[in-house]
Amino acid sequence: MHELISWASIPENSDFSIYNLPWGIFSTRGSEPRIGVAIGDHILDMPIVASTGILDEFSIPDSIWMKPTLNDFIKLGKNVTSSVRTRLQQELCAPESSLRKMREVFVNMENANMHLPVFVRDYTDFYSSIEHATNVGKMFRDPENALLPNWKHLPVGYHGRASSIVVSGTPVKRPNGQTKPGDGSPVYGPSKALDFELEMAFIVGQENMLGDPISIHHAEEYIFGMVLFNDWSARDIQKWEYVPLGPFLGKSFASSVSPWIVTMEALEPYRVASPVQDPKPLPYLKHSGFNNFDIYLEVSITPAGGDEKRVTRSNFKYMYWSMVQQLAHHTVNGCNVSIGDMMASGTISGSEPDSYGSMLELSWGGKKPITMPDGSQRSFLLNGDTVTMRGYAGRENRKVGFGTVTGQII
């Protein structure tokens, strides 16, 4: 990767370096939501950028830039979207660029409101961390046979609720539902075991026809980019309801996503080998090359009026089942996917206790509470707690970050 030197003002160690340029939807006071690109502490106002003529070669309709979601832009295809990103990099590095003299092109992030970046027609949540699946199996099934028989043969997943996906910063209301305390009868009330799940999600960037599977050899062509994803979970509601059909009310009340979509082009330098899969997957799931990504992840909890405490550090490279395997399996039966669909990874846990991706694991089902800076303890989340997730690849001036995804429990 050759060195890029930008004239733009980019703070040291910014998530949004010249090597990143993620896409999002933003608005300012009195204006409509529109497409923007993050650079340092600012947002490139893409309708204004387009008005300069520097993107005329791509013949993109002006109306695209004023859309309240990225779906129509993504639909233009990677040949266009990737070329636009490269052109922006060139302009932000060229001393004579017309953008350099146009202050109105740059919107301070502090003055912007971020919106859900895509319209999500469908959402699927996978269960692809072997460490997480093993931990859950040990707690709730058999410590000696923690994984179910199918787990190492296919990427387990379920269809979630797209309508309750919200952008970072949206408060999350504690859900009500049925729980079953011990040997007693079911009761109704607020969840007492509210949890976060450290996940990432990829955004589908191309459609397939119903009945036409996506080959694992072409699956990456269908992935536009990635976001941080917090799949909030009510563990007590989930535990009572999930047999026999799986997650329902314990998951569908909210999922929070970061507002910036980091493109696969930006993440390309951070490919790493996938974990060895044993037994070997069936032919339609076999892939070659480096299909995992080295993305550092962390989660912090901030009590109401208190100090932030980092509770876990993990990495996306730990995933047993890769994104291309997830998408190939998702469509092998002919299922069609749409532009903007989100496919979440499932909880991302590492092998060490301080790398677990949920309170369920960190407190080991409540047996090992976490002590906060104010002396209070957490087995699960309390009202007023704010959960913050961060993620990035690379470092220093080459950092490719996702910003944050936050949510406060109310």
GROMACS .gro file of C-alpha atoms in nm:
model
  410
    1MET     CA    1   0.000   0.000   0.000
    2HIS     CA    2   0.166   0.322  -0.115
    3GLU     CA    3   0.178   0.618   0.118
    4LEU     CA    4  -0.091   0.884   0.088
    5ILE     CA    5  -0.026   1.236   0.215
    6SER     CA    6  -0.337   1.450   0.250
    7TRP     CA    7  -0.366   1.827   0.283
    8ALA     CA    8  -0.687   1.778   0.483
    9SER     CA    9  -0.681   1.836   0.859
   10ILE     CA   10  -0.676   1.485   1.006
   11PRO     CA   11  -0.598   1.442   1.378
   12GLU     CA   12  -0.326   1.194   1.464
   13ASN     CA   13  -0.458   0.840   1.514
   14SER     CA   14  -0.801   0.932   1.373
   15ASP     CA   15  -1.032   0.645   1.282
   16PHE     CA   16  -1.108   0.830   0.960
   17SER     CA   17  -0.770   0.859   0.792
   18ILE     CA   18  -0.714   0.918   0.421
   19TYR     CA   19  -0.688   0.537   0.390
   20ASN     CA   20  -1.047   0.492   0.512
   21LEU     CA   21  -1.311   0.731   0.370
   22PRO     CA   22  -1.622   0.547   0.494
   23TRP     CA   23  -1.973   0.630   0.371
   24GLY     CA   24  -2.265   0.751   0.582
   25ILE     CA   25  -2.584   0.956   0.592
   26PHE     CA   26  -2.585   1.284   0.785
   27SER     CA   27  -2.788   1.599   0.827
   28THR     CA   28  -2.730   1.941   0.977
   29ARG     CA   29  -2.977   2.176   1.142
   30GLY     CA   30  -3.248   2.273   0.894
   31SER     CA   31  -3.123   2.039   0.621
   32GLU     CA   32  -3.231   1.702   0.483
   33PRO     CA   33  -3.029   1.381   0.530
   34ARG     CA   34  -2.770   1.328   0.256
   35ILE     CA   35  -2.459   1.127   0.171
   36GLY     CA   36  -2.131   1.211   0.339
   37VAL     CA   37  -1.778   1.072   0.369
   38ALA     CA   38  -1.582   1.084   0.694
   39ILE     CA   39  -1.235   1.238   0.692
   40GLY     CA   40  -1.072   1.321   1.026
   41ASP     CA   41  -1.318   1.520   1.237
   42HIS     CA   42  -1.516   1.633   0.934
   43ILE     CA   43  -1.767   1.506   0.682
   44LEU     CA   44  -1.735   1.562   0.309
   45ASP     CA   45  -2.073   1.699   0.201
   46MET     CA   46  -2.111   1.490  -0.113
   47PRO     CA   47  -2.382   1.698  -0.290
   48ILE     CA   48  -2.144   1.994  -0.273
   49VAL     CA   49  -1.846   1.780  -0.376
   50ALA     CA   50  -2.041   1.656  -0.679
   51SER     CA   51  -2.136   2.013  -0.775
   52THR     CA   52  -1.767   2.094  -0.834
   53GLY     CA   53  -1.760   1.858  -1.133
   54ILE     CA   54  -1.477   1.639  -1.004
   55LEU     CA   55  -1.705   1.333  -1.022
   56ASP     CA   56  -1.865   1.408  -1.361
   57GLU     CA   57  -1.678   1.120  -1.529
   58PHE     CA   58  -1.890   0.872  -1.334
   59SER     CA   59  -2.224   1.010  -1.464
   60ILE     CA   60  -2.392   0.980  -1.123
   61PRO     CA   61  -2.732   1.155  -1.107
   62ASP     CA   62  -2.728   1.452  -0.867
   63SER     CA   63  -3.033   1.308  -0.691
   64ILE     CA   64  -2.826   1.012  -0.565
   65TRP     CA   65  -2.627   1.235  -0.329
   66MET     CA   66  -2.944   1.370  -0.165
   67LYS     CA   67  -3.093   1.030  -0.087
   68PRO     CA   68  -3.166   0.954   0.283
   69THR     CA   69  -2.997   0.614   0.253
   70LEU     CA   70  -2.696   0.474   0.066
   71ASN     CA   71  -2.892   0.199  -0.111
   72ASP     CA   72  -2.914   0.371  -0.451
   73PHE     CA   73  -2.548   0.471  -0.439
   74ILE     CA   74  -2.442   0.116  -0.351
   75LYS     CA   75  -2.659  -0.010  -0.637
   76LEU     CA   76  -2.431   0.168  -0.884
   77GLY     CA   77  -2.187  -0.118  -0.828
   78LYS     CA   78  -1.834  -0.149  -0.694
   79ASN     CA   79  -1.680  -0.033  -1.022
   80VAL     CA   80  -1.839   0.306  -0.957
   81THR     CA   81  -1.836   0.329  -0.576
   82SER     CA   82  -1.474   0.216  -0.549
   83SER     CA   83  -1.367   0.455  -0.824
   84VAL     CA   84  -1.542   0.746  -0.653
   85ARG     CA   85  -1.359   0.666  -0.329
   86THR     CA   86  -1.026   0.655  -0.513
   87ARG     CA   87  -1.106   0.988  -0.680
   88LEU     CA   88  -1.180   1.144  -0.341
   89GLN     CA   89  -0.846   1.015  -0.210
   90GLN     CA   90  -0.672   1.175  -0.506
   91GLU     CA   91  -0.846   1.508  -0.453
   92LEU     CA   92  -0.771   1.509  -0.080
   93CYS     CA   93  -0.403   1.456  -0.158
   94ALA     CA   94  -0.366   1.687  -0.459
   95PRO     CA   95  -0.235   2.032  -0.348
   96GLU     CA   96  -0.420   2.204  -0.634
   97SER     CA   97  -0.756   2.034  -0.566
   98SER     CA   98  -1.058   2.263  -0.595
   99LEU     CA   99  -1.187   2.115  -0.267
  100ARG     CA  100  -0.901   2.271  -0.075
  101LYS     CA  101  -1.043   2.621  -0.108
  102MET     CA  102  -1.405   2.523  -0.039
  103ARG     CA  103  -1.471   2.536   0.333
  104GLU     CA  104  -1.837   2.457   0.277
  105VAL     CA  105  -1.739   2.109   0.158
  106PHE     CA  106  -1.629   2.015   0.509
  107VAL     CA  107  -1.891   1.978   0.783
  108ASN     CA  108  -1.768   1.948   1.140
  109MET     CA  109  -1.887   1.616   1.284
  110GLU     CA  110  -1.993   1.798   1.600
  111ASN     CA  111  -2.252   1.986   1.395
  112ALA     CA  112  -2.394   1.679   1.222
  113ASN     CA  113  -2.661   1.426   1.307
  114MET     CA  114  -2.594   1.074   1.183
  115HIS     CA  115  -2.867   0.848   1.046
  116LEU     CA  116  -2.903   0.478   0.971
  117PRO     CA  117  -2.681   0.449   0.662
  118VAL     CA  118  -2.895   0.202   0.465
  119PHE     CA  119  -3.253   0.089   0.441
  120VAL     CA  120  -3.238  -0.263   0.583
  121ARG     CA  121  -3.499  -0.485   0.422
  122ASP     CA  122  -3.370  -0.801   0.590
  123TYR     CA  123  -3.130  -0.883   0.870
  124THR     CA  124  -2.963  -1.213   0.957
  125ASP     CA  125  -2.763  -1.287   1.270
  126PHE     CA  126  -2.502  -1.561   1.261
  127TYR     CA  127  -2.337  -1.755   1.543
  128SER     CA  128  -1.987  -1.785   1.401
  129SER     CA  129  -1.742  -1.751   1.691
  130ILE     CA  130  -1.634  -2.094   1.810
  131GLU     CA  131  -1.519  -1.946   2.141
  132HIS     CA  132  -1.859  -1.783   2.205
  133ALA     CA  133  -2.056  -2.091   2.099
  134THR     CA  134  -1.837  -2.310   2.319
  135ASN     CA  135  -1.880  -2.083   2.621
  136VAL     CA  136  -2.258  -2.075   2.584
  137GLY     CA  137  -2.267  -2.452   2.535
  138LYS     CA  138  -2.066  -2.506   2.851
  139MET     CA  139  -2.299  -2.286   3.054
  140PHE     CA  140  -2.632  -2.415   2.925
  141ARG     CA  141  -2.574  -2.764   2.788
  142ASP     CA  142  -2.280  -2.999   2.834
  143PRO     CA  143  -1.931  -2.879   2.935
  144GLU     CA  144  -1.781  -3.182   2.762
  145ASN     CA  145  -1.983  -3.149   2.441
  146ALA     CA  146  -2.050  -2.776   2.425
  147LEU     CA  147  -2.100  -2.747   2.048
  148LEU     CA  148  -2.411  -2.889   1.885
  149PRO     CA  149  -2.344  -3.152   1.614
  150ASN     CA  150  -2.411  -2.913   1.323
  151TRP     CA  151  -2.195  -2.622   1.440
  152LYS     CA  152  -1.869  -2.716   1.265
  153HIS     CA  153  -2.047  -2.814   0.945
  154LEU     CA  154  -2.239  -2.495   0.863
  155PRO     CA  155  -2.265  -2.128   0.968
  156VAL     CA  156  -2.556  -2.132   1.211
  157GLY     CA  157  -2.783  -1.827   1.188
  158TYR     CA  158  -3.135  -1.695   1.222
  159HIS     CA  159  -3.344  -1.427   1.054
  160GLY     CA  160  -3.374  -1.125   1.283
  161ARG     CA  161  -3.594  -0.818   1.298
  162ALA     CA  162  -3.477  -0.544   1.057
  163SER     CA  163  -3.727  -0.284   1.179
  164SER     CA  164  -3.560  -0.251   1.521
  165ILE     CA  165  -3.208  -0.182   1.391
  166VAL     CA  166  -3.115   0.167   1.512
  167VAL     CA  167  -2.822   0.402   1.459
  168SER     CA  168  -2.562   0.465   1.727
  169GLY     CA  169  -2.678   0.699   2.003
  170THR     CA  170  -3.039   0.581   2.002
  171PRO     CA  171  -3.152   0.496   2.361
  172VAL     CA  172  -3.253   0.133   2.418
  173LYS     CA  173  -3.560   0.068   2.629
  174ARG     CA  174  -3.535  -0.231   2.861
  175PRO     CA  175  -3.766  -0.496   2.712
  176ASN     CA  176  -4.053  -0.674   2.886
  177GLY     CA  177  -4.139  -1.036   2.831
  178GLN     CA  178  -4.191  -1.376   2.985
  179THR     CA  179  -3.920  -1.531   3.200
  180LYS     CA  180  -3.914  -1.847   3.406
  181PRO     CA  181  -3.744  -1.818   3.747
  182GLY     CA  182  -3.601  -2.153   3.856
  183ASP     CA  183  -3.869  -2.419   3.898
  184GLY     CA  184  -4.151  -2.165   3.932
  185SER     CA  185  -4.419  -2.062   3.686
  186PRO     CA  186  -4.350  -1.811   3.407
  187VAL     CA  187  -4.380  -1.445   3.499
  188TYR     CA  188  -4.414  -1.125   3.297
  189GLY     CA  189  -4.196  -0.820   3.351
  190PRO     CA  190  -3.880  -0.633   3.251
  191SER     CA  191  -3.570  -0.834   3.163
  192LYS     CA  192  -3.329  -0.874   3.453
  193ALA     CA  193  -3.048  -1.009   3.234
  194LEU     CA  194  -3.001  -0.744   2.967
  195ASP     CA  195  -2.680  -0.791   2.772
  196PHE     CA  196  -2.475  -0.654   2.484
  197GLU     CA  197  -2.324  -0.865   2.209
  198LEU     CA  198  -2.004  -0.748   2.042
  199GLU     CA  199  -2.057  -0.809   1.672
  200MET     CA  200  -1.978  -0.676   1.327
  201ALA     CA  201  -2.210  -0.680   1.028
  202PHE     CA  202  -2.154  -0.668   0.655
  203ILE     CA  203  -2.376  -0.476   0.416
  204VAL     CA  204  -2.502  -0.656   0.104
  205GLY     CA  205  -2.408  -0.455  -0.204
  206GLN     CA  206  -2.555  -0.661  -0.486
  207GLU     CA  207  -2.872  -0.862  -0.537
  208ASN     CA  208  -2.917  -1.219  -0.652
  209MET     CA  209  -3.230  -1.364  -0.808
  210LEU     CA  210  -3.460  -1.592  -0.611
  211GLY     CA  211  -3.341  -1.948  -0.671
  212ASP     CA  212  -2.990  -1.837  -0.775
  213PRO     CA  213  -2.730  -1.916  -0.504
  214ILE     CA  214  -2.422  -1.698  -0.460
  215SER     CA  215  -2.105  -1.901  -0.509
  216ILE     CA  216  -1.842  -1.870  -0.240
  217HIS     CA  217  -1.599  -1.778  -0.519
  218HIS     CA  218  -1.805  -1.466  -0.599
  219ALA     CA  219  -1.950  -1.391  -0.256
  220GLU     CA  220  -1.714  -1.102  -0.181
  221GLU     CA  221  -1.841  -0.917  -0.487
  222TYR     CA  222  -2.175  -0.897  -0.302
  223ILE     CA  223  -2.028  -0.738   0.014
  224PHE     CA  224  -2.008  -0.356   0.010
  225GLY     CA  225  -1.863  -0.288   0.354
  226MET     CA  226  -1.890  -0.334   0.729
  227VAL     CA  227  -2.023  -0.170   1.045
  228LEU     CA  228  -1.997  -0.229   1.419
  229PHE     CA  229  -2.305  -0.407   1.550
  230ASN     CA  230  -2.442  -0.439   1.904
  231ASP     CA  231  -2.706  -0.710   1.911
  232TRP     CA  232  -2.871  -0.633   2.246
  233SER     CA  233  -3.000  -0.948   2.414
  234ALA     CA  234  -3.241  -1.016   2.700
  235ARG     CA  235  -3.088  -1.340   2.823
  236ASP     CA  236  -3.367  -1.438   3.062
  237ILE     CA  237  -3.639  -1.386   2.800
  238GLN     CA  238  -3.427  -1.567   2.542
  239LYS     CA  239  -3.358  -1.865   2.768
  240TRP     CA  240  -3.729  -1.933   2.823
  241GLU     CA  241  -3.852  -1.875   2.467
  242TYR     CA  242  -3.583  -2.001   2.232
  243VAL     CA  243  -3.674  -2.372   2.237
  244PRO     CA  244  -3.779  -2.498   1.982
  245LEU     CA  245  -3.764  -2.218   1.721
  246GLY     CA  246  -3.479  -1.995   1.838
  247PRO     CA  247  -3.442  -1.624   1.924
  248PHE     CA  248  -3.752  -1.405   1.920
  249LEU     CA  249  -3.848  -1.134   2.173
  250GLY     CA  250  -3.520  -1.165   2.357
  251LYS     CA  251  -3.345  -1.022   2.049
  252SER     CA  252  -3.594  -0.825   1.841
  253PHE     CA  253  -3.630  -0.519   2.065
  254ALA     CA  254  -3.315  -0.343   1.936
  255SER     CA  255  -2.983  -0.378   1.756
  256SER     CA  256  -2.747  -0.078   1.732
  257VAL     CA  257  -2.510  -0.008   1.442
  258SER     CA  258  -2.229   0.241   1.385
  259PRO     CA  259  -2.320   0.511   1.130
  260TRP     CA  260  -2.017   0.479   0.900
  261ILE     CA  261  -1.983   0.192   0.651
  262VAL     CA  262  -1.617   0.103   0.603
  263THR     CA  263  -1.568  -0.036   0.253
  264MET     CA  264  -1.403  -0.368   0.178
  265GLU     CA  265  -1.148  -0.177  -0.031
  266ALA     CA  266  -1.034   0.009   0.282
  267LEU     CA  267  -1.006  -0.319   0.474
  268GLU     CA  268  -0.819  -0.503   0.198
  269PRO     CA  269  -0.470  -0.458   0.354
  270TYR     CA  270  -0.584  -0.622   0.677
  271ARG     CA  271  -0.673  -0.966   0.551
  272VAL     CA  272  -0.555  -1.259   0.760
  273ALA     CA  273  -0.587  -1.635   0.740
  274SER     CA  274  -0.902  -1.796   0.872
  275PRO     CA  275  -0.884  -2.050   1.157
  276VAL     CA  276  -0.827  -2.408   1.049
  277GLN     CA  277  -1.166  -2.574   1.003
  278ASP     CA  278  -1.190  -2.935   1.117
  279PRO     CA  279  -1.374  -3.121   0.977
  280LYS     CA  280  -1.327  -2.965   0.635
  281PRO     CA  281  -1.646  -2.795   0.517
  282LEU     CA  282  -1.852  -2.925   0.227
  283PRO     CA  283  -1.735  -2.812  -0.119
  284TYR     CA  284  -1.980  -2.518  -0.146
  285LEU     CA  285  -1.824  -2.371   0.172
  286LYS     CA  286  -1.458  -2.427   0.085
  287HIS     CA  287  -1.261  -2.111   0.024
  288SER     CA  288  -0.898  -2.025  -0.035
  289GLY     CA  289  -0.683  -1.726   0.047
  290PHE     CA  290  -0.716  -1.490   0.340
  291ASN     CA  291  -1.083  -1.431   0.419
  292ASN     CA  292  -1.073  -1.302   0.777
  293PHE     CA  293  -0.981  -0.947   0.878
  294ASP     CA  294  -0.761  -0.818   1.159
  295ILE     CA  295  -0.998  -0.569   1.324
  296TYR     CA  296  -0.937  -0.476   1.687
  297LEU     CA  297  -1.255  -0.448   1.894
  298GLU     CA  298  -1.338  -0.330   2.244
  299VAL     CA  299  -1.642  -0.264   2.463
  300SER     CA  300  -1.683  -0.019   2.752
  301ILE     CA  301  -1.962   0.043   3.001
  302THR     CA  302  -2.032   0.385   3.149
  303PRO     CA  303  -2.277   0.393   3.444
  304ALA     CA  304  -2.509   0.694   3.468
  305GLY     CA  305  -2.299   0.978   3.610
  306GLY     CA  306  -1.997   0.750   3.640
  307ASP     CA  307  -1.669   0.675   3.467
  308GLU     CA  308  -1.622   0.455   3.163
  309LYS     CA  309  -1.472   0.109   3.210
  310ARG     CA  310  -1.343  -0.109   2.931
  311VAL     CA  311  -1.475  -0.458   2.993
  312THR     CA  312  -1.344  -0.654   2.695
  313ARG     CA  313  -1.102  -0.652   2.402
  314SER     CA  314  -1.145  -0.886   2.108
  315ASN     CA  315  -1.072  -0.918   1.735
  316PHE     CA  316  -1.277  -1.000   1.427
  317LYS     CA  317  -1.000  -1.231   1.304
  318TYR     CA  318  -1.114  -1.494   1.555
  319MET     CA  319  -1.428  -1.578   1.356
  320TYR     CA  320  -1.450  -1.948   1.267
  321TRP     CA  321  -1.693  -1.894   0.979
  322SER     CA  322  -1.596  -1.613   0.740
  323MET     CA  323  -1.829  -1.362   0.574
  324VAL     CA  324  -1.802  -1.530   0.234
  325GLN     CA  325  -1.896  -1.863   0.390
  326GLN     CA  326  -2.191  -1.701   0.567
  327LEU     CA  327  -2.323  -1.548   0.245
  328ALA     CA  328  -2.268  -1.863   0.039
  329HIS     CA  329  -2.453  -2.071   0.297
  330HIS     CA  330  -2.730  -1.811   0.336
  331THR     CA  331  -2.814  -1.835  -0.036
  332VAL     CA  332  -2.731  -2.199  -0.113
  333ASN     CA  333  -3.101  -2.283  -0.094
  334GLY     CA  334  -3.182  -2.008  -0.344
  335CYS     CA  335  -3.263  -1.737  -0.090
  336ASN     CA  336  -3.242  -1.392  -0.247
  337VAL     CA  337  -3.068  -1.100  -0.076
  338SER     CA  338  -3.121  -0.728  -0.128
  339ILE     CA  339  -2.893  -0.425  -0.134
  340GLY     CA  340  -2.867  -0.290   0.220
  341ASP     CA  341  -2.936  -0.622   0.393
  342MET     CA  342  -2.729  -0.667   0.707
  343MET     CA  343  -2.558  -0.991   0.801
  344ALA     CA  344  -2.426  -0.984   1.158
  345SER     CA  345  -2.139  -1.204   1.269
  346GLY     CA  346  -2.272  -1.322   1.601
  347THR     CA  347  -2.088  -1.247   1.925
  348ILE     CA  348  -1.712  -1.215   1.871
  349SER     CA  349  -1.522  -1.376   2.157
  350GLY     CA  350  -1.157  -1.463   2.194
  351SER     CA  351  -1.002  -1.750   2.388
  352GLU     CA  352  -0.918  -1.549   2.704
  353PRO     CA  353  -1.175  -1.433   2.963
  354ASP     CA  354  -1.093  -1.066   2.898
  355SER     CA  355  -1.176  -1.112   2.528
  356TYR     CA  356  -1.529  -1.246   2.567
  357GLY     CA  357  -1.791  -1.054   2.371
  358SER     CA  358  -2.091  -1.048   2.606
  359MET     CA  359  -2.176  -0.996   2.973
  360LEU     CA  360  -2.313  -1.350   2.978
  361GLU     CA  361  -1.958  -1.478   2.925
  362LEU     CA  362  -1.766  -1.204   3.107
  363SER     CA  363  -1.966  -1.263   3.427
  364TRP     CA  364  -2.006  -1.634   3.346
  365GLY     CA  365  -2.381  -1.626   3.380
  366GLY     CA  366  -2.367  -1.388   3.678
  367LYS     CA  367  -2.121  -1.593   3.887
  368LYS     CA  368  -1.831  -1.351   3.835
  369PRO     CA  369  -1.965  -0.993   3.844
  370ILE     CA  370  -1.759  -0.709   3.696
  371THR     CA  371  -1.662  -0.429   3.935
  372MET     CA  372  -1.710  -0.075   3.800
  373PRO     CA  373  -1.494   0.230   3.891
  374ASP     CA  374  -1.757   0.347   4.143
  375GLY     CA  375  -1.749   0.011   4.323
  376SER     CA  376  -2.082  -0.113   4.185
  377GLN     CA  377  -2.096  -0.451   4.016
  378ARG     CA  378  -2.243  -0.576   3.692
  379SER     CA  379  -2.355  -0.925   3.602
  380PHE     CA  380  -2.580  -0.773   3.336
  381LEU     CA  381  -2.665  -0.417   3.234
  382LEU     CA  382  -2.849  -0.171   3.459
  383ASN     CA  383  -3.071   0.118   3.359
  384GLY     CA  384  -2.860   0.423   3.285
  385ASP     CA  385  -2.563   0.219   3.162
  386THR     CA  386  -2.417   0.328   2.830
  387VAL     CA  387  -2.240   0.064   2.621
  388THR     CA  388  -1.975   0.185   2.376
  389MET     CA  389  -1.812  -0.035   2.114
  390ARG     CA  390  -1.504   0.065   1.913
  391GLY     CA  391  -1.323  -0.103   1.629
  392TYR     CA  392  -1.038  -0.034   1.390
  393ALA     CA  393  -0.781  -0.192   1.162
  394GLY     CA  394  -0.430  -0.057   1.117
  395ARG     CA  395  -0.286   0.215   1.336
  396GLU     CA  396  -0.154   0.569   1.356
  397ASN     CA  397  -0.196   0.765   1.031
  398ARG     CA  398  -0.308   0.452   0.841
  399LYS     CA  399  -0.590   0.372   1.079
  400VAL     CA  400  -0.911   0.240   0.924
  401GLY     CA  401  -1.167   0.276   1.200
  402PHE     CA  402  -1.539   0.243   1.246
  403GLY     CA  403  -1.587   0.516   1.505
  404THR     CA  404  -1.820   0.404   1.783
  405VAL     CA  405  -2.160   0.249   1.835
  406THR     CA  406  -2.325   0.356   2.160
  407GLY     CA  407  -2.655   0.300   2.334
  408GLN     CA  408  -2.790   0.385   2.679
  409ILE     CA  409  -3.031   0.156   2.861
  410ILE     CA  410  -3.344   0.339   2.975
   0.00000   0.00000   0.00000
